[in-house]
CSV table of C-alpha atoms in Angstrom, one decimal:
chain,number,residue,atom,x,y,z
A,1,MET,CA,15.7,16.0,23.3
A,2,SER,CA,13.4,13.1,22.2
A,3,VAL,CA,14.2,9.5,23.0
A,4,LYS,CA,14.5,7.2,20.1
A,5,GLN,CA,11.8,4.5,20.3
A,6,PRO,CA,12.7,0.9,19.6
A,7,ARG,CA,11.9,-0.4,16.1
A,8,THR,CA,8.6,-2.2,16.0
A,9,LEU,CA,6.6,-3.9,13.2
A,10,ARG,CA,3.5,-1.9,12.1
A,11,THR,CA,0.3,-3.7,11.1
A,12,VAL,CA,-2.3,-3.2,8.5
A,13,THR,CA,-5.5,-5.0,7.4
A,14,GLY,CA,-7.7,-4.8,4.4
A,15,ALA,CA,-11.1,-3.1,4.8
A,16,GLY,CA,-12.7,-3.6,1.4
A,17,GLY,CA,-12.7,-5.3,-2.0
A,18,THR,CA,-14.3,-8.5,-1.0
A,19,SER,CA,-17.2,-10.4,-2.8
A,20,GLU,CA,-19.3,-9.7,0.3
A,21,THR,CA,-19.9,-6.2,-1.1
A,22,TYR,CA,-22.0,-7.8,-3.7
A,23,ASP,CA,-24.1,-9.6,-1.2
A,24,LEU,CA,-24.6,-6.5,0.7
A,25,ALA,CA,-25.4,-4.5,-2.4
A,26,VAL,CA,-28.6,-6.9,-3.0
A,27,ASP,CA,-29.8,-6.6,0.6
A,28,PRO,CA,-31.9,-3.5,1.0
A,29,THR,CA,-31.8,-3.7,4.8
A,30,ARG,CA,-27.9,-3.3,4.9
A,31,SER,CA,-25.3,-1.0,3.7
A,32,THR,CA,-22.3,-2.0,1.6
A,33,LEU,CA,-20.2,-0.5,4.3
A,34,ASP,CA,-21.4,-3.1,6.8
A,35,THR,CA,-18.6,-5.6,6.5
A,36,ALA,CA,-15.9,-2.8,6.5
A,37,VAL,CA,-17.3,-1.2,9.6
A,38,ARG,CA,-17.1,-4.6,11.4
A,39,VAL,CA,-13.5,-5.2,10.2
A,40,ALA,CA,-12.6,-1.6,11.2
A,41,LYS,CA,-13.9,-2.0,14.8
A,42,LEU,CA,-12.2,-5.4,15.2
A,43,ALA,CA,-8.9,-4.1,13.9
A,44,GLU,CA,-9.0,-1.1,16.2
A,45,ALA,CA,-9.8,-3.2,19.1
A,46,ALA,CA,-6.7,-5.3,18.1
A,47,ARG,CA,-4.6,-2.2,18.0
A,48,ILE,CA,-3.8,-2.9,14.4
A,49,ASP,CA,-2.2,0.5,13.1
A,50,ALA,CA,-4.1,1.1,9.8
A,51,LEU,CA,-6.9,0.0,7.5
A,52,PHE,CA,-6.0,-0.4,3.9
A,53,THR,CA,-8.2,-0.1,0.8
A,54,ALA,CA,-7.0,-1.4,-2.6
A,55,ASP,CA,-8.4,-0.2,-5.9
A,56,LEU,CA,-8.5,-1.4,-9.4
A,57,LEU,CA,-10.2,0.8,-12.2
A,58,ARG,CA,-11.8,-2.0,-14.2
A,59,PHE,CA,-14.7,-4.4,-13.6
A,60,ASP,CA,-13.7,-8.0,-12.4
A,61,ALA,CA,-10.0,-7.3,-12.9
A,62,GLN,CA,-9.2,-9.1,-9.6
A,63,GLY,CA,-12.5,-10.2,-7.9
A,64,ALA,CA,-14.3,-7.5,-6.2
A,65,ILE,CA,-11.3,-5.1,-5.7
A,66,GLY,CA,-12.5,-1.7,-6.8
A,67,SER,CA,-16.1,-2.3,-6.0
A,68,GLN,CA,-16.2,0.7,-3.7
A,69,GLU,CA,-14.3,4.0,-4.1
A,70,PRO,CA,-11.4,4.0,-1.5
A,71,LEU,CA,-11.6,7.7,-0.3
A,72,VAL,CA,-15.3,7.5,0.3
A,73,LEU,CA,-15.0,4.3,2.1
A,74,VAL,CA,-12.3,5.3,4.5
A,75,SER,CA,-14.0,8.7,5.1
A,76,ALA,CA,-17.1,6.8,6.3
A,77,LEU,CA,-14.9,4.5,8.4
A,78,SER,CA,-13.2,7.5,10.1
A,79,GLN,CA,-16.5,8.3,11.7
A,80,VAL,CA,-16.9,4.8,13.4
A,81,THR,CA,-13.2,4.6,14.6
A,82,SER,CA,-10.9,7.1,16.6
A,83,ARG,CA,-7.2,5.7,16.5
A,84,ILE,CA,-6.7,3.5,13.5
A,85,GLY,CA,-5.1,4.8,10.3
A,86,LEU,CA,-6.9,5.1,7.1
A,87,ILE,CA,-5.0,4.2,3.9
A,88,ALA,CA,-6.8,4.9,0.6
A,89,THR,CA,-5.4,3.7,-2.8
A,90,VAL,CA,-5.7,6.4,-5.5
A,91,SER,CA,-4.0,6.7,-8.9
A,92,SER,CA,-1.9,9.7,-9.9
A,93,THR,CA,-2.3,8.8,-13.5
A,94,PHE,CA,-6.0,9.7,-13.5
A,95,HIS,CA,-6.4,12.4,-11.0
A,96,HIS,CA,-5.2,16.1,-10.8
A,97,PRO,CA,-2.9,17.1,-8.0
A,98,PHE,CA,-4.9,20.1,-6.8
A,99,ASN,CA,-8.0,17.6,-6.3
A,100,LEU,CA,-5.8,15.0,-4.7
A,101,ALA,CA,-4.5,17.6,-2.2
A,102,ARG,CA,-8.0,18.5,-1.3
A,103,LEU,CA,-9.3,15.1,-1.0
A,104,PHE,CA,-6.5,13.7,1.2
A,105,GLY,CA,-6.5,17.1,3.1
A,106,THR,CA,-10.1,16.7,3.9
A,107,LEU,CA,-9.6,13.0,4.9
A,108,ASP,CA,-6.9,14.1,7.3
A,109,HIS,CA,-9.2,16.7,8.8
A,110,VAL,CA,-12.3,14.5,9.2
A,111,SER,CA,-10.1,11.7,10.8
A,112,ASN,CA,-8.1,13.9,13.1
A,113,GLY,CA,-4.9,13.1,11.5
A,114,ARG,CA,-5.2,9.4,10.4
A,115,ALA,CA,-5.0,9.7,6.6
A,116,ALA,CA,-2.5,8.0,4.3
A,117,TRP,CA,-2.3,8.0,0.5
A,118,ASN,CA,-1.2,4.7,-1.3
A,119,LEU,CA,-0.1,6.3,-4.6
A,120,VAL,CA,-0.4,3.9,-7.5
A,121,THR,CA,0.2,4.8,-11.3
A,122,SER,CA,-2.4,2.2,-12.5
A,123,SER,CA,-1.7,-0.7,-14.7
A,124,ILE,CA,-5.3,-1.0,-16.0
A,125,GLY,CA,-8.4,1.2,-16.5
A,126,GLU,CA,-7.2,3.5,-19.1
A,127,GLU,CA,-10.3,2.8,-21.4
A,128,ASN,CA,-12.4,4.5,-18.6
A,129,TYR,CA,-10.6,7.7,-18.8
A,130,GLY,CA,-10.4,8.5,-22.5
A,131,ASN,CA,-9.5,6.9,-25.7
A,132,GLY,CA,-5.7,6.9,-25.3
A,133,GLU,CA,-3.5,4.0,-24.5
A,134,LEU,CA,-2.0,3.6,-21.1
A,135,PRO,CA,1.1,5.7,-20.8
A,136,SER,CA,4.5,3.9,-20.4
A,137,PRO,CA,5.8,3.2,-16.8
A,138,GLU,CA,8.3,6.0,-17.4
A,139,GLU,CA,5.6,8.5,-18.3
A,140,ARG,CA,3.4,7.4,-15.5
A,141,TYR,CA,6.0,7.7,-12.8
A,142,ALA,CA,7.2,11.1,-14.2
A,143,ARG,CA,3.6,12.4,-13.7
A,144,ALA,CA,3.6,10.9,-10.3
A,145,ALA,CA,6.7,12.6,-9.2
A,146,GLU,CA,5.4,15.9,-10.4
A,147,THR,CA,2.0,15.2,-8.7
A,148,LEU,CA,3.8,14.6,-5.5
A,149,GLU,CA,5.8,17.9,-5.8
A,150,VAL,CA,2.6,19.7,-6.4
A,151,VAL,CA,0.6,18.1,-3.5
A,152,ASN,CA,3.3,18.6,-0.9
A,153,ALA,CA,3.7,22.2,-1.9
A,154,LEU,CA,0.0,22.7,-1.6
A,155,TRP,CA,-0.1,21.2,1.8
A,156,ASP,CA,2.8,23.3,2.8
A,157,SER,CA,1.4,26.5,1.4
A,158,TRP,CA,-0.2,27.5,4.8
A,159,GLN,CA,2.3,28.7,7.4
A,160,PRO,CA,1.9,27.1,10.8
A,161,ASP,CA,0.7,30.5,12.2
A,162,ALA,CA,-1.6,31.3,9.2
A,163,LEU,CA,-4.7,30.1,11.4
A,164,THR,CA,-4.7,31.1,15.0
A,165,VAL,CA,-7.1,31.1,17.9
A,166,GLY,CA,-8.7,34.5,18.6
A,167,ALA,CA,-11.2,35.7,21.1
A,168,GLU,CA,-13.8,33.1,22.3
A,169,GLY,CA,-12.0,30.4,20.6
A,170,LYS,CA,-12.8,31.6,17.0
A,171,ALA,CA,-10.3,31.1,14.2
A,172,VAL,CA,-8.4,34.1,13.0
A,173,LEU,CA,-7.1,33.8,9.5
A,174,HIS,CA,-3.9,35.6,8.5
A,175,ARG,CA,-4.2,35.8,4.8
A,176,ASP,CA,-0.6,37.1,4.3
A,177,ARG,CA,0.7,33.8,5.7
A,178,VAL,CA,-1.0,31.6,3.1
A,179,HIS,CA,1.1,31.6,0.0
A,180,PRO,CA,0.7,30.6,-3.7
A,181,ILE,CA,3.0,27.9,-5.0
A,182,HIS,CA,3.5,29.1,-8.5
A,183,HIS,CA,4.1,25.7,-9.9
A,184,SER,CA,4.6,25.3,-13.7
A,185,GLY,CA,5.9,21.9,-14.9
A,186,ARG,CA,5.7,19.4,-17.7
A,187,PHE,CA,2.2,18.0,-16.7
A,188,PHE,CA,0.7,20.7,-14.5
A,189,ASP,CA,0.4,24.4,-13.9
A,190,VAL,CA,-1.0,25.0,-10.4
A,191,ALA,CA,-1.0,28.4,-8.9
A,192,GLY,CA,-2.1,27.5,-5.3
A,193,PRO,CA,-2.5,28.0,-2.4
A,194,LEU,CA,-4.6,25.2,-1.1
A,195,ASN,CA,-8.0,26.3,0.0
A,196,ILE,CA,-8.1,23.8,2.9
A,197,PRO,CA,-6.8,24.8,6.4
A,198,PRO,CA,-3.4,23.3,7.6
A,199,LEU,CA,-3.7,19.5,8.1
A,200,PRO,CA,-3.5,17.7,11.4
A,201,GLN,CA,-0.3,15.8,10.1
A,202,ARG,CA,0.9,18.7,7.8
A,203,ARG,CA,1.0,15.9,5.2
A,204,PRO,CA,-0.8,12.7,5.1
A,205,VAL,CA,1.4,9.6,5.2
A,206,GLN,CA,2.7,8.9,1.7
A,207,ILE,CA,2.9,5.2,0.6
A,208,GLN,CA,3.8,4.2,-3.0
A,209,ALA,CA,3.2,1.0,-4.6
A,210,GLY,CA,5.3,-0.2,-7.6
A,211,GLN,CA,8.6,-1.9,-7.9
A,212,SER,CA,9.6,-1.5,-11.7
A,213,GLU,CA,12.7,0.5,-12.2
A,214,ALA,CA,10.8,3.7,-12.5
A,215,GLY,CA,8.6,2.8,-9.6
A,216,THR,CA,11.6,2.0,-7.3
A,217,ALA,CA,13.2,5.4,-8.3
A,218,LEU,CA,10.0,7.2,-7.3
A,219,GLY,CA,9.7,5.3,-4.0
A,220,ALA,CA,13.4,5.9,-3.2
A,221,ARG,CA,12.9,9.7,-3.6
A,222,TYR,CA,9.5,10.4,-2.2
A,223,ALA,CA,7.8,7.5,-0.4
A,224,GLU,CA,7.6,7.1,3.4
A,225,ILE,CA,6.5,3.5,2.8
A,226,VAL,CA,6.7,1.3,-0.2
A,227,PHE,CA,4.1,-1.5,-0.9
A,228,THR,CA,5.8,-4.3,-2.7
A,229,SER,CA,5.3,-7.9,-3.9
A,230,LEU,CA,8.3,-9.8,-2.1
A,231,PRO,CA,7.5,-13.5,-2.3
A,232,THR,CA,10.9,-14.7,-0.7
A,233,LEU,CA,13.4,-13.5,1.7
A,234,ASP,CA,16.1,-13.2,-1.1
A,235,HIS,CA,13.6,-10.9,-3.1
A,236,ALA,CA,13.1,-8.8,0.0
A,237,LEU,CA,16.8,-8.4,0.6
A,238,ASP,CA,17.5,-7.5,-2.9
A,239,PHE,CA,14.7,-5.0,-3.2
A,240,THR,CA,15.5,-3.4,0.2
A,241,ARG,CA,19.1,-3.0,-0.6
A,242,LYS,CA,18.2,-1.4,-3.9
A,243,ILE,CA,15.6,1.1,-2.8
A,244,ARG,CA,17.3,2.2,0.3
A,245,GLY,CA,20.7,2.6,-1.5
A,246,GLN,CA,18.9,5.0,-4.0
A,247,ALA,CA,17.1,6.7,-1.1
A,248,GLN,CA,20.5,7.5,0.7
A,249,GLU,CA,21.6,9.1,-2.7
A,250,PHE,CA,18.7,11.4,-2.3
A,251,GLY,CA,19.9,12.3,1.1
A,252,ARG,CA,17.2,10.4,3.0
A,253,ALA,CA,17.7,9.0,6.4
A,254,ASP,CA,18.7,5.4,7.1
A,255,GLY,CA,15.8,3.0,7.2
A,256,LEU,CA,13.7,4.7,4.8
A,257,PRO,CA,11.4,4.1,2.9
A,258,LEU,CA,9.7,1.6,5.3
A,259,ILE,CA,9.1,-1.8,3.6
A,260,PHE,CA,5.4,-2.9,3.5
A,261,SER,CA,4.5,-6.5,2.5
A,262,SER,CA,1.3,-8.4,2.3
A,263,PHE,CA,1.5,-11.6,4.2
A,264,HIS,CA,-0.7,-14.3,2.7
A,265,ALA,CA,-0.9,-16.7,5.7
A,266,THR,CA,-2.6,-20.1,6.0
A,267,PHE,CA,-3.1,-20.8,9.7
A,268,GLY,CA,-3.5,-24.2,11.5
A,269,ALA,CA,-3.8,-25.2,14.9
A,270,THR,CA,-1.2,-27.7,14.0
A,271,GLU,CA,1.4,-27.9,11.2
A,272,GLU,CA,-0.6,-30.8,9.7
A,273,GLU,CA,-3.8,-28.8,9.6
A,274,ALA,CA,-2.1,-26.0,7.9
A,275,ARG,CA,-0.6,-28.3,5.3
A,276,ARG,CA,-4.1,-29.8,4.8
A,277,LEU,CA,-5.6,-26.4,4.1
A,278,VAL,CA,-2.9,-25.6,1.7
A,279,ARG,CA,-3.5,-28.8,-0.1
A,280,GLU,CA,-7.2,-28.5,-0.2
A,281,ARG,CA,-6.8,-24.9,-1.6
A,282,ARG,CA,-4.6,-26.1,-4.3
A,283,GLU,CA,-7.0,-28.9,-5.3
A,284,ALA,CA,-9.7,-26.4,-5.7
A,285,ILE,CA,-7.8,-24.3,-8.3
A,286,ASP,CA,-9.3,-23.9,-11.6
A,287,PHE,CA,-6.1,-24.5,-13.7
A,288,GLU,CA,-7.8,-23.5,-17.1
A,289,ARG,CA,-8.5,-20.0,-15.5
A,290,GLY,CA,-5.1,-20.1,-13.9
A,291,ARG,CA,-3.4,-20.2,-17.4
A,292,HIS,CA,-4.9,-16.5,-17.8
A,293,GLN,CA,-3.7,-15.5,-14.4
A,294,VAL,CA,-0.1,-16.6,-15.3
A,295,ALA,CA,-0.3,-15.0,-18.6
A,296,ASP,CA,-1.4,-11.7,-16.7
A,297,MET,CA,1.5,-12.1,-14.3
A,298,LEU,CA,3.8,-12.3,-17.4
A,299,GLY,CA,2.5,-9.0,-18.8
A,300,GLY,CA,-0.6,-10.2,-20.6
A,301,GLY,CA,1.0,-10.7,-24.0
A,302,VAL,CA,1.6,-14.5,-24.0
A,303,ASP,CA,-0.7,-17.4,-24.9
A,304,LEU,CA,-0.5,-20.4,-22.7
A,305,SER,CA,-3.6,-22.1,-23.7
A,306,ASP,CA,-2.0,-25.1,-25.3
A,307,LEU,CA,0.9,-25.7,-23.1
A,308,PRO,CA,1.1,-28.7,-20.9
A,309,LEU,CA,0.7,-28.1,-17.2
A,310,ASP,CA,3.5,-30.3,-16.0
A,311,LYS,CA,6.4,-29.1,-18.1
A,312,PRO,CA,8.5,-26.0,-17.6
A,313,LEU,CA,7.5,-23.0,-19.6
A,314,PRO,CA,9.9,-22.2,-22.4
A,315,GLU,CA,12.1,-19.0,-21.7
A,316,SER,CA,11.4,-18.0,-25.3
A,317,LEU,CA,7.9,-17.0,-24.3
A,318,LEU,CA,9.2,-14.4,-21.8
A,319,PRO,CA,8.7,-10.8,-22.8
A,320,GLU,CA,11.4,-8.2,-22.9
A,321,ILE,CA,10.7,-6.3,-19.8
A,322,THR,CA,10.9,-2.8,-21.4
A,323,SER,CA,8.1,-3.9,-23.7
A,324,VAL,CA,5.7,-4.5,-20.9
A,325,ASN,CA,3.5,-1.6,-20.0
A,326,ARG,CA,1.8,-3.0,-16.9
A,327,ARG,CA,3.2,-4.3,-13.7
A,328,ARG,CA,6.8,-4.8,-14.6
A,329,GLY,CA,7.8,-5.7,-11.1
A,330,ARG,CA,5.3,-8.6,-11.0
A,331,VAL,CA,6.5,-9.7,-14.6
A,332,ASP,CA,10.2,-9.8,-13.3
A,333,ILE,CA,9.1,-12.0,-10.3
A,334,PHE,CA,7.3,-14.5,-12.5
A,335,ALA,CA,9.9,-14.5,-15.3
A,336,GLY,CA,12.4,-15.5,-12.6
A,337,TYR,CA,10.1,-18.5,-11.6
A,338,VAL,CA,10.2,-19.5,-15.3
A,339,ARG,CA,14.0,-19.3,-15.3
A,340,GLN,CA,14.1,-21.5,-12.3
A,341,GLY,CA,12.2,-24.2,-14.2
A,342,TYR,CA,8.7,-23.9,-12.8
A,343,THR,CA,6.1,-26.0,-14.6
A,344,LEU,CA,3.0,-24.1,-15.7
A,345,ARG,CA,1.1,-25.9,-13.0
A,346,GLU,CA,3.5,-24.6,-10.3
A,347,LEU,CA,3.2,-21.1,-11.8
A,348,VAL,CA,-0.7,-21.3,-11.6
A,349,VAL,CA,-0.3,-22.2,-8.0
A,350,ALA,CA,2.1,-19.1,-7.5
A,351,ALA,CA,-0.2,-16.9,-9.3
A,352,GLN,CA,-3.0,-17.4,-6.6
A,353,ASP,CA,-0.9,-15.1,-4.3
A,354,THR,CA,-0.2,-12.6,-7.1
A,355,GLY,CA,3.4,-12.5,-6.3
A,356,HIS,CA,3.0,-11.8,-2.7
A,357,TRP,CA,4.6,-13.5,0.3
A,358,ALA,CA,2.8,-16.8,1.4
A,359,ALA,CA,3.4,-19.2,4.3
A,360,SER,CA,1.5,-21.7,6.3
A,361,GLY,CA,1.9,-23.1,9.8
A,362,THR,CA,0.8,-22.6,13.4
A,363,PRO,CA,0.7,-19.0,14.8
A,364,GLU,CA,4.0,-19.7,16.4
A,365,GLN,CA,5.6,-20.9,13.0
A,366,LEU,CA,4.2,-17.9,11.1
A,367,ALA,CA,5.6,-15.6,13.9
A,368,ASP,CA,9.0,-17.2,13.2
A,369,ALA,CA,8.6,-16.3,9.5
A,370,VAL,CA,7.6,-12.7,10.2
A,371,GLU,CA,10.4,-12.3,12.8
A,372,GLU,CA,13.0,-13.5,10.3
A,373,ARG,CA,12.1,-10.7,7.9
A,374,PHE,CA,11.9,-8.2,10.5
A,375,ARG,CA,15.1,-9.0,12.1
A,376,ALA,CA,16.7,-9.0,8.6
A,377,GLY,CA,15.4,-5.3,8.2
A,378,VAL,CA,13.4,-6.0,5.3
A,379,LEU,CA,9.9,-5.8,6.8
A,380,ASP,CA,8.6,-2.7,8.7
A,381,VAL,CA,4.8,-2.9,7.9
A,382,ILE,CA,2.7,-6.1,7.4
A,383,SER,CA,-0.7,-6.6,5.9
A,384,LEU,CA,-2.8,-9.3,7.5
A,385,SER,CA,-6.2,-10.2,5.9
A,386,GLY,CA,-9.2,-12.0,6.9
A,387,LEU,CA,-10.4,-10.4,10.1
A,388,ALA,CA,-14.1,-10.7,9.0
A,389,ASP,CA,-13.8,-14.4,9.3
A,390,PRO,CA,-14.1,-15.5,13.0
A,391,ARG,CA,-11.5,-18.3,12.5
A,392,GLN,CA,-9.0,-16.1,10.8
A,393,HIS,CA,-9.7,-13.3,13.3
A,394,ASP,CA,-8.9,-15.8,16.2
A,395,PHE,CA,-5.7,-16.9,14.6
A,396,ILE,CA,-4.4,-13.4,13.7
A,397,VAL,CA,-5.4,-11.5,16.9
A,398,ASN,CA,-5.0,-14.3,19.6
A,399,GLY,CA,-2.4,-16.2,17.8
A,400,LEU,CA,0.0,-14.4,15.5
A,401,LEU,CA,-0.3,-10.7,17.0
A,402,HIS,CA,-0.2,-12.2,20.6
A,403,GLU,CA,3.0,-14.1,19.8
A,404,LEU,CA,4.6,-11.1,18.0
A,405,ARG,CA,3.8,-9.0,21.0
A,406,ARG,CA,5.2,-11.4,23.4
A,407,ARG,CA,8.4,-11.3,21.4
A,408,LYS,CA,8.2,-7.4,21.6
A,409,ILE,CA,8.1,-7.2,17.7
A,410,VAL,CA,4.6,-5.6,17.6
A,411,ALA,CA,3.7,-2.6,20.1
A,412,PRO,CA,0.9,-3.4,22.5
A,413,ASP,CA,-1.0,-0.3,21.9
A,414,TYR,CA,-1.1,2.9,19.7
A,415,THR,CA,1.7,5.5,20.8
A,416,GLY,CA,0.3,8.5,19.3
A,417,THR,CA,-3.0,10.3,18.2
A,418,THR,CA,-2.1,10.5,14.4
A,419,LEU,CA,-1.1,7.8,12.1
A,420,ARG,CA,2.2,9.5,11.5
A,421,GLU,CA,3.1,9.3,15.1
A,422,ASN,CA,1.9,5.7,15.4
A,423,LEU,CA,4.3,4.8,12.5
A,424,GLY,CA,7.1,6.8,14.0
A,425,LEU,CA,7.5,9.1,10.9
A,426,GLU,CA,8.7,12.7,11.3
A,427,LEU,CA,8.5,15.3,8.6
A,428,PRO,CA,11.4,17.7,7.9
A,429,PRO,CA,11.3,21.4,8.5
A,430,ARG,CA,9.2,23.4,6.1
A,431,PRO,CA,10.9,24.7,3.0
A,432,SER,CA,11.6,28.4,3.2
A,433,ARG,CA,9.3,30.7,1.4
A,434,ALA,CA,12.1,31.4,-1.2
A,435,ASP,CA,12.1,27.8,-1.9
A,436,ALA,CA,8.4,26.9,-1.6
A,437,GLY,CA,7.6,28.3,-5.1
A,438,ALA,CA,9.6,25.6,-6.6
A,439,ALA,CA,7.3,23.0,-5.2
A,440,VAL,CA,10.1,20.5,-4.4
A,441,PRO,CA,9.2,18.1,-1.6
A,442,HIS,CA,11.7,17.1,1.0
A,443,PRO,CA,12.4,13.5,2.1
A,444,THR,CA,10.7,12.4,5.3
A,445,THR,CA,12.9,11.6,8.2
A,446,ARG,CA,12.5,8.6,10.5
A,447,ARG,CA,12.4,8.7,14.3
């Protein structure tokens, strides 16, 4: 009988997508991997649970995000680390599930069980994958659901004893224990089985980003972790209640999926220093460019070019949410700000954090903010950015993380050898062979 481990907060940091990639690209003496390698080693030394790579499929959509392909990047980082998890963001809209099963399966092998897939359905980039328009969120998430059914069936297509150890330590392949999946669905026909040996984690950890109605439904049914924009505690409480209520309807365990938030922290040695840094950052905002950022947060179909900065935005400008084809969850957040009477200037300021949770203060004050959400049950995984900067690294590692560990909120060390073990996520029993051909995944359980 296993002993249930006390709940702790898991930690993640970004490993790419900064403008420094461009600086490295013009330096023939260095690799564009250099900064990511440095961050990876610092993060592993700090016992951060995983490295996260974001992705966007269009040039200059959000700075340098997307300037390096995530799976290639984290595969390289797997060779300079040994314990930290590796999260790659990859779109289900523009990839085939057989390829995805092979790519993430290989990452799980080369990292010895540290792979995680952050599934997105992509809100941009369709022009680079054909001439058609971006499918509706409902279509994209229907494809994502079938994609997950197929990849999970492929990862489970090898029985545990299909590959055994024979004489002199050589592998013995039992071909009769490797089974086709016979999947035939709306979007895909995949015979299977997978041509990659059984994975160290059986399935890489599955994360899903998206909080529209369709995205929430997908996360409730399949995701082990959901990555969301939850700027306030009230947003976090509402979203967590909603998605976990839906998850329970699918028969999933309490506490699933885990809630993953990005924490945009402004650190100061004193509260006054933190306030000054926030003030300076706001004074540096290009408010004309900010108009376009707010328009993007509202779905991209509104013209804010002639509106005064210091008056509330008219609610009549808000789009009907079902007419928005991109990032409906983000649109819902900013439409809420408009209904609260935010001025355009205030909306531009809020857009700098793209709908994510932002706070400022000393490490102890920021630890209070983190602890509030953690104790409320609406924060299980937190992303902390900026390790490449020595000042930010010091505040995160020797300040915030030190304080959270003192409060026994963050574990002092890795607890397992795989990412799944470190996150406390267990998989259910394998489907029976009679059920396997249906390619229906089973909800993850939580320790």
